[in-house]
CSV table of C-alpha atoms in Angstrom, one decimal:
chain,number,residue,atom,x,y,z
R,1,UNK,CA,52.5,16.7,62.6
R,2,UNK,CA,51.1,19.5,65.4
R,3,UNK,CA,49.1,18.6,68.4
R,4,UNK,CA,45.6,19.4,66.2
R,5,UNK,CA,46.6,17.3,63.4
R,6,UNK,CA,47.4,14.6,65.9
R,7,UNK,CA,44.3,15.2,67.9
R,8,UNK,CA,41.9,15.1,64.2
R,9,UNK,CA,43.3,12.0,63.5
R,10,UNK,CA,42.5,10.2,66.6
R,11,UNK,CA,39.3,11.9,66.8
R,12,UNK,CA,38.0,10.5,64.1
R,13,UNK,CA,38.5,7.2,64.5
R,14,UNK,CA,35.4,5.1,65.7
R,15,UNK,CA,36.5,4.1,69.6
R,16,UNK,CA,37.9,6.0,72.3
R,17,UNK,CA,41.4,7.1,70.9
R,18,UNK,CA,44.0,3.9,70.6
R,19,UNK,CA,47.3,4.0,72.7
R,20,UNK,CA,49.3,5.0,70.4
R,21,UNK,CA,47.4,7.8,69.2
R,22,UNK,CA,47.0,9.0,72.8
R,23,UNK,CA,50.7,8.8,73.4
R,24,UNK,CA,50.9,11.2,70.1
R,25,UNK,CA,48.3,13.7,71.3
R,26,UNK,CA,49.7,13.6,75.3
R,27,UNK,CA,53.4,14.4,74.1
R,28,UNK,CA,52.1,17.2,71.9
R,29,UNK,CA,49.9,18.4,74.9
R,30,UNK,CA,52.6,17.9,77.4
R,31,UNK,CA,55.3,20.2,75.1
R,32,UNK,CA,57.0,16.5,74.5
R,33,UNK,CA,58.3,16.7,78.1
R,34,UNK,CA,59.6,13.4,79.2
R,35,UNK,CA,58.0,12.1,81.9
R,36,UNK,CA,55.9,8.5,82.5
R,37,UNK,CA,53.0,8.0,81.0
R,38,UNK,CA,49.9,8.2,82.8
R,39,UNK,CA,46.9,5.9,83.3
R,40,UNK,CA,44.4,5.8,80.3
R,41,UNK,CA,41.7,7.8,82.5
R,42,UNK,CA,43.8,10.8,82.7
R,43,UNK,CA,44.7,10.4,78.8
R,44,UNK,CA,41.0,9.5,77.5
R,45,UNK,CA,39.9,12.6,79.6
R,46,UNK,CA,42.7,14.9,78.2
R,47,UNK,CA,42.6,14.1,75.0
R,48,UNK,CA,38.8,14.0,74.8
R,49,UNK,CA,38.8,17.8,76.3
R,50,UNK,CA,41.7,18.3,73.9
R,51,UNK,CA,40.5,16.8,70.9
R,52,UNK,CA,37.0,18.7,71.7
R,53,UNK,CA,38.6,21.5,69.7
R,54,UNK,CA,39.0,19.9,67.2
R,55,UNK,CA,36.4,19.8,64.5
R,56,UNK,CA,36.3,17.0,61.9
R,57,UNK,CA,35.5,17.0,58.3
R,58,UNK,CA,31.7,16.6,58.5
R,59,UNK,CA,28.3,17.6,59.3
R,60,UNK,CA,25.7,20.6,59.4
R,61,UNK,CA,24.2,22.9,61.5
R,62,UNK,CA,24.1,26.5,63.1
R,63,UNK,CA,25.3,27.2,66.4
R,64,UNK,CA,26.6,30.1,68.8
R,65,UNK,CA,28.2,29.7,71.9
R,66,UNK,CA,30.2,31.0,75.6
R,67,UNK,CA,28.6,32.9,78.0
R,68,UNK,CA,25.3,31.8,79.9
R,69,UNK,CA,25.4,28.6,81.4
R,70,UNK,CA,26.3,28.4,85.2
R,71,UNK,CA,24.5,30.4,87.3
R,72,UNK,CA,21.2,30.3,85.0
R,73,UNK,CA,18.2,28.6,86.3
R,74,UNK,CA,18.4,24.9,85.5
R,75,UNK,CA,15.5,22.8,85.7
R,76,UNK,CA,16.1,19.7,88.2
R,77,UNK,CA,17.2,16.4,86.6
R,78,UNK,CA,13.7,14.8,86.9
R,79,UNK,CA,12.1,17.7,84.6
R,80,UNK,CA,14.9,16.9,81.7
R,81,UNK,CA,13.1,13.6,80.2
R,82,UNK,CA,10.4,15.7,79.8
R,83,UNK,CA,12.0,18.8,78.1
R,84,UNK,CA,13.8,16.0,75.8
R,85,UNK,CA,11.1,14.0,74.7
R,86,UNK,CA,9.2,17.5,74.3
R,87,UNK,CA,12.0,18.2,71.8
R,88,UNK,CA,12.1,14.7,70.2
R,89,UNK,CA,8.3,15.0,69.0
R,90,UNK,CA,9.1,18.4,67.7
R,91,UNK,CA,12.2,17.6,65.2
R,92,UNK,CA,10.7,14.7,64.3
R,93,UNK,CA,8.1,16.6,62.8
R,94,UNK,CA,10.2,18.8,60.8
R,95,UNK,CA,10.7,18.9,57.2
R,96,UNK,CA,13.7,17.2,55.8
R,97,UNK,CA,15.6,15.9,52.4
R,98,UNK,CA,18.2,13.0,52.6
R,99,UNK,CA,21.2,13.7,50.6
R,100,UNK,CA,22.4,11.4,48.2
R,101,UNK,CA,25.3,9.7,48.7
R,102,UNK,CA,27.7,11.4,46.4
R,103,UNK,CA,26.8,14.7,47.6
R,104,UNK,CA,28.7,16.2,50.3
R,105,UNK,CA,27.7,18.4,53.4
R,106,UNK,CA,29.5,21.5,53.9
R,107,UNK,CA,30.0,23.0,57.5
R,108,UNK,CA,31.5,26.5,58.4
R,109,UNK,CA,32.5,26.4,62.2
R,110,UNK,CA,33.8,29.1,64.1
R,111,UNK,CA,35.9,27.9,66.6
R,112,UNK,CA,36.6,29.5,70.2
R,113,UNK,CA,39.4,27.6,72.1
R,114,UNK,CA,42.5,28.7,74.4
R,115,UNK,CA,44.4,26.3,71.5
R,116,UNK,CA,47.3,24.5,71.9
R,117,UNK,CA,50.4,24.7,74.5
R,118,UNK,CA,48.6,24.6,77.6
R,119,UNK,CA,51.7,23.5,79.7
R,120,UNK,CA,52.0,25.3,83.2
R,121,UNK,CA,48.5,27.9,82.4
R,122,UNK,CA,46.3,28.9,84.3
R,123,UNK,CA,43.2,29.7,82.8
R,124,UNK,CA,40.7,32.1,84.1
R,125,UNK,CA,37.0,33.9,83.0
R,126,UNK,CA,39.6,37.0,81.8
R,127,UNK,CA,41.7,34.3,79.3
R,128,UNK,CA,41.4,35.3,75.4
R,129,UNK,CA,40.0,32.9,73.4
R,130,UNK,CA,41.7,32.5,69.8
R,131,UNK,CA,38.8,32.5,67.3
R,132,UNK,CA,38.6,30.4,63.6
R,133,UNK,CA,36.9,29.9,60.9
R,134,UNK,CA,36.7,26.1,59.7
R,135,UNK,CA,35.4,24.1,56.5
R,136,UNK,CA,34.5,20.8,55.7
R,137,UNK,CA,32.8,19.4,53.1
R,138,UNK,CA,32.1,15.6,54.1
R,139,UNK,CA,30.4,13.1,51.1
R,140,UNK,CA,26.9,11.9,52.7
R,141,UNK,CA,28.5,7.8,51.6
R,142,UNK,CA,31.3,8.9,54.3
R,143,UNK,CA,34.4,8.0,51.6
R,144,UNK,CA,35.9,11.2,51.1
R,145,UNK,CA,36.1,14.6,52.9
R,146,UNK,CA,37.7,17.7,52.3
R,147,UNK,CA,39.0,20.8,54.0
R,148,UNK,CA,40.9,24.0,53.1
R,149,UNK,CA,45.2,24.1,53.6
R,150,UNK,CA,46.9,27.3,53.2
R,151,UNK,CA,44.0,28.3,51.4
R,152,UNK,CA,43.5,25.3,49.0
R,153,UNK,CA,41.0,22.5,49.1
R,154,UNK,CA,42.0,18.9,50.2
R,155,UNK,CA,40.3,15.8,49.8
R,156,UNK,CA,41.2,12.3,51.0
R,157,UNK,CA,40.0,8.8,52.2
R,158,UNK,CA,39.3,8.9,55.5
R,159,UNK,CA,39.2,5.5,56.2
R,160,UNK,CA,36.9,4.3,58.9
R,161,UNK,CA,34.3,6.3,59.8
R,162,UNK,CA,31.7,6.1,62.7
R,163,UNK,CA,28.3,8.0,62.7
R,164,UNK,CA,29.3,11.1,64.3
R,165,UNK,CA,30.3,12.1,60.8
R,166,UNK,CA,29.1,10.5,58.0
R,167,UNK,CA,25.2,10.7,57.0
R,168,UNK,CA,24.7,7.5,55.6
R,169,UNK,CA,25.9,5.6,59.2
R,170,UNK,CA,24.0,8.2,61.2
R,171,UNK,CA,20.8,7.6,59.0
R,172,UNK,CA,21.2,3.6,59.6
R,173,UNK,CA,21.1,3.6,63.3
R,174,UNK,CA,18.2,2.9,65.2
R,175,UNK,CA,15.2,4.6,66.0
R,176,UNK,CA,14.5,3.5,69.6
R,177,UNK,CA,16.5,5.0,71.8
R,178,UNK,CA,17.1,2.1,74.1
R,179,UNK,CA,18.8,0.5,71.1
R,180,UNK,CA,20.3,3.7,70.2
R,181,UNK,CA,22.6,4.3,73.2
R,182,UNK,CA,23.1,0.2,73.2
R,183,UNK,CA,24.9,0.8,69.7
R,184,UNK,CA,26.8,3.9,71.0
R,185,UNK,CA,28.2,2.1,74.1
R,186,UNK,CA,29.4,-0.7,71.8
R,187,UNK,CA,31.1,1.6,69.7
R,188,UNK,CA,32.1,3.8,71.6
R,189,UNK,CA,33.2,1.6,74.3
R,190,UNK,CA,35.0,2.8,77.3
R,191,UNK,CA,37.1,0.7,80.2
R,192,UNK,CA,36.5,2.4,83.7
R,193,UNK,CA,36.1,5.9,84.4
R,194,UNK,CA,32.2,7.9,83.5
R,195,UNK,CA,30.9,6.6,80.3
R,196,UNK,CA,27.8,8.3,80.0
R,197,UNK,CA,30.2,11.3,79.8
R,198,UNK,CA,31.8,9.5,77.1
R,199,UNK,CA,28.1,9.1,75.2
R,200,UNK,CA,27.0,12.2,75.7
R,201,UNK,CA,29.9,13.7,74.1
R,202,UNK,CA,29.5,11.3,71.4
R,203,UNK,CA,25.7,12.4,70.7
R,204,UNK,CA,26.8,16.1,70.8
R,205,UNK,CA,29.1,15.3,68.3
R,206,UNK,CA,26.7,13.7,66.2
R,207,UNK,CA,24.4,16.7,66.3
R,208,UNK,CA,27.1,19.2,65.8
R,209,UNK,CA,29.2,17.0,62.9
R,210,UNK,CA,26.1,15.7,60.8
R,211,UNK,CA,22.7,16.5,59.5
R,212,UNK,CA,20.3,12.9,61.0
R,213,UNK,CA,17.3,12.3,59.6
R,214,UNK,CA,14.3,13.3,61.7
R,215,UNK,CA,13.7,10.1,63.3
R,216,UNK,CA,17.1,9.5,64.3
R,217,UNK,CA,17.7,13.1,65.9
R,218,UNK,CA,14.8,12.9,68.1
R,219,UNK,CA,16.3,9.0,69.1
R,220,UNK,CA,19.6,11.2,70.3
R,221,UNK,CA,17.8,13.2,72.4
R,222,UNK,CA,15.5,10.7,73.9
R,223,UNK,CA,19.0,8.9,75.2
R,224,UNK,CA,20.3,11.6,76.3
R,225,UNK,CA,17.6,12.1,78.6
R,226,UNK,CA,18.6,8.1,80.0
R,227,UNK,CA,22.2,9.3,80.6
R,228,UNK,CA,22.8,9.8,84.3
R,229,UNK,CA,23.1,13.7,85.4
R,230,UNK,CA,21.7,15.3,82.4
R,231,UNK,CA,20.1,18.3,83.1
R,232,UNK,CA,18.4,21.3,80.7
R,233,UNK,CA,18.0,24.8,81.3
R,234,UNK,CA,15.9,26.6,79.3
R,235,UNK,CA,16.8,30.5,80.1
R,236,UNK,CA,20.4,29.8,78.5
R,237,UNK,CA,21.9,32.2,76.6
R,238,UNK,CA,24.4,31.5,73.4
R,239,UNK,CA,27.7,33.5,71.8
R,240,UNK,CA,25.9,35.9,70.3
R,241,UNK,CA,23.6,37.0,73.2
R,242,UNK,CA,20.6,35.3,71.8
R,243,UNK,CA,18.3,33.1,74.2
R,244,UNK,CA,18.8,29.5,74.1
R,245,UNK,CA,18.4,26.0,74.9
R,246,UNK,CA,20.7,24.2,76.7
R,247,UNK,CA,21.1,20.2,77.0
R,248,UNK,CA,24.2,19.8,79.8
R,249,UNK,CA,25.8,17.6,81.8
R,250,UNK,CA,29.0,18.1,84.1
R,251,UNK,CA,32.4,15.7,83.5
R,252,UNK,CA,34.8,14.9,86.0
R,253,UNK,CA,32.5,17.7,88.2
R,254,UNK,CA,34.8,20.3,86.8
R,255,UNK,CA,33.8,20.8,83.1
R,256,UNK,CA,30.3,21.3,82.4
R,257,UNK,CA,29.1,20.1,78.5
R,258,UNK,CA,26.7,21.9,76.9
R,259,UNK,CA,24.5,21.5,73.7
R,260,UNK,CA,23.0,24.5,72.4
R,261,UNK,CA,19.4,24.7,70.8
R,262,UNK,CA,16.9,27.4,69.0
R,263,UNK,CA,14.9,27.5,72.1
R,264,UNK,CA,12.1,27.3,69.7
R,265,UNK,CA,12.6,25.2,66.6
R,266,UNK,CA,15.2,23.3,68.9
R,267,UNK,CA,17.2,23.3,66.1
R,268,UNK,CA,21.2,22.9,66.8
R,269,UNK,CA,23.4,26.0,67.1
R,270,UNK,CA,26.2,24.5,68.8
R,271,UNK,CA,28.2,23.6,71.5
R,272,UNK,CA,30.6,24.8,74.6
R,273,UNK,CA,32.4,23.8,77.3
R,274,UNK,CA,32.8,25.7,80.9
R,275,UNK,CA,34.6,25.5,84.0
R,276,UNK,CA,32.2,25.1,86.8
R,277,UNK,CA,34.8,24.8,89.3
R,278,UNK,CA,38.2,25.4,89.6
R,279,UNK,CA,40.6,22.3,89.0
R,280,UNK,CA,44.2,21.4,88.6
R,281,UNK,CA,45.7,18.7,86.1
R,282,UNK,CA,48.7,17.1,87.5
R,283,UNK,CA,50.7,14.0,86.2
R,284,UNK,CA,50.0,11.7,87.9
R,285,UNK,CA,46.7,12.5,89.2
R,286,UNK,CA,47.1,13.2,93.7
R,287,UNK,CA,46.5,9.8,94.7
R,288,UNK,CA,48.0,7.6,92.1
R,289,UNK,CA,51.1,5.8,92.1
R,290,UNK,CA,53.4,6.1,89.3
R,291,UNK,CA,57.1,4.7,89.4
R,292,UNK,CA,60.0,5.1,87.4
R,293,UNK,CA,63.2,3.7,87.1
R,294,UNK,CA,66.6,5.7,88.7
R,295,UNK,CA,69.4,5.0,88.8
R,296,UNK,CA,68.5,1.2,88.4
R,297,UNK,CA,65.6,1.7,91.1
R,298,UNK,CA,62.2,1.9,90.7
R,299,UNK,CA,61.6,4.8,92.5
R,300,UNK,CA,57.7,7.4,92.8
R,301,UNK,CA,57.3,9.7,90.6
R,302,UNK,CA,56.1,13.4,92.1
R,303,UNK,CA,53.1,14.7,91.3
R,304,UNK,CA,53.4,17.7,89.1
R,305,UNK,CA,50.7,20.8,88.1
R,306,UNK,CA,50.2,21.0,83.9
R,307,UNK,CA,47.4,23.3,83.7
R,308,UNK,CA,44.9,24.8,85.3
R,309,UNK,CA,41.1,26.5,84.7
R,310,UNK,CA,39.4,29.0,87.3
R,311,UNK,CA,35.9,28.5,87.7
R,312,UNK,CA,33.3,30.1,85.0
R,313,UNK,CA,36.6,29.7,82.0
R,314,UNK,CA,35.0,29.2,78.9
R,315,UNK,CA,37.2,26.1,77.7
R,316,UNK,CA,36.2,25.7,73.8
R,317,UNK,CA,33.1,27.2,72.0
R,318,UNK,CA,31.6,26.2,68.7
R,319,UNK,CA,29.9,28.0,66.3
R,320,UNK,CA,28.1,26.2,63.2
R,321,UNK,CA,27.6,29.3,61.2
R,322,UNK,CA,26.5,27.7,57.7
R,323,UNK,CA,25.5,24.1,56.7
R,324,UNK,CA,23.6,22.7,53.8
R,325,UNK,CA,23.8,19.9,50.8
R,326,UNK,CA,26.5,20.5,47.8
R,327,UNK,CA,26.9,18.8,44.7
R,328,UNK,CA,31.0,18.4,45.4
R,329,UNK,CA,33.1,19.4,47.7
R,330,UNK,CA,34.3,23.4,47.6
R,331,UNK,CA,31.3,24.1,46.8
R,332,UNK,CA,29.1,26.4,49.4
R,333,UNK,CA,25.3,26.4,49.8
């Protein structure tokens, strides 16, 4: 199994990634290099970036993505309840038909990411991206999806689902948003470190992977607006050049999340990820103590550099190009 097929299965599993599927995702990341294995912050935050290019059998949408972001005009933090809830009353409005539950919701993504094998890079602004084309067809009851192999379609059992990516969960969950982001911090549970990062990922993923009803859409973007250092900016620009929408807030003050919207409908059109300042990722992390055994000692173990991003690196980009309701799964809209 690669590094992506490690990272899709623990990505779509309904809490942060387990330990062992972490260990599987670091060792692909980390080339299977031996070396001790870090604290679970430095492996939820890697594999979350990590698994971010990953996309999932699911949900529906349109999106375009990298360039704009840093450096636009961003409204102060205050204004962004009001540009939310602004954009809560509109898609609530909008016109909408629930899928029944044995039909399935196809999703073409284009996918921008500097893919796997990121031992000892250094990633700048000037850094190709690798760019693909992905489809899932996901049934709205969440019990089977499918995707294309070497050309052919797949379907299987995924097994435990959470609302991120299957219609019937997402269209279950509350309409309040107080309750909302109650239910996603239960889920989605996280043990130190910035969990409103955590959420806010979550909810991107929800808009990106699935196709809510009205009501529970406009609940996402009301709690986003009570996560702590969101921010909007409403001179954005997407991938293909075309003004924009954008919902952001920064992680680990290095990587800035963004979620991409018509900046008229509000509708989604995707999602990227940017550098807004330069960082390093070492094992362990400068600061932390991590031991091994030598030689029948425990002895420190160095600090050592794995990657690194230049500030204003595009770090993944997503594109959802074509969405809509099908009658089975290979079939397009």
């Amino acid at each position: 199994m690669n590094d992506l097929e490690t990272l899709r299965e623990a990505w779509d599993r309904p809490n942060p990634p387990s330990p062992a599927a972490q260990s599987a995702a670091r060792a692909a990341l980390l080339a299977r290099a031996a070396r001790p294995r870090p604290k679970r912050r430095w492996a939820m935050r890697a594999l979350a970036v990590a698994a971010s290019a990953v996309v999932i059998a699911t949900g529906a949408t349109v999106f375009q993505s990298v360039g704009g972001g840093e450096g636009q005009p961003t409204l102060p933090a205050a204004n962004a309840q009001v540009v939310l809830t602004r954009i809560a009353a509109t898609v609530q409005k909008k016109d909408f038909t629930p899928p029944r539950d044995n039909q399935w919701i196809y999703t073409e993504m284009r996918v921008r990411s500097h893919g796997k094998g990121l031992m000892d890079k250094r990633l700048t602004p000037r850094t190709p991206l690798t760019s693909t084309i992905k489809e899932f067809w996901t049934r709205a009851d969440g019990k089977r999806v499918g995707y294309m192999t070497g050309g052919k379609l797949m379907t299987t059992n995924p097994g435990e689902r959470t609302p991120e990516n299957t219609y019937s969960m997402v269209a279950a969950l509350p309409t309040d948003p107080d309750k909302l982001l109650a239910k996603f911090r239960k889920i989605h549970a996280v043990r130190g470190g910035d969990q409103d990062d955590w959420i806010f990922l979550r909810f991107s993923v929800t808009l990106e992977q699935n196709v809510p009803p009205p009501a529970q859409e406009a609940a996402i973007f009301k709690a986003m607006a009570k996560l702590s250092g969101v921010t909007v900016n409403e001179s954005a620009v997407d991938d293909e050049g075309r003004p924009a929408l954008s919902v952001s807030r920064v992680s680990d003050k290095w990587l800035k999340r963004e979620v991409l919207l018509d900046p008229s409908t509000y509708a989604f059109r995707g999602r990227r990820e940017t550098a807004v300042a330069d960082h390093e990722e070492r094992n362990p992390r400068l600061g932390e103590k991590v031991f091994t055994v030598k030689d029948g000692k425990s002895v420190p173990v160095p600090s050592r550099l794995l990657w690194s991003v230049e500030k204003g690196t595009v770090w993944l980009a997503f594109t959802r190009t074509v969405v809509g309701v099908v009658d089975r799964a290979g079939q397009k809209p």
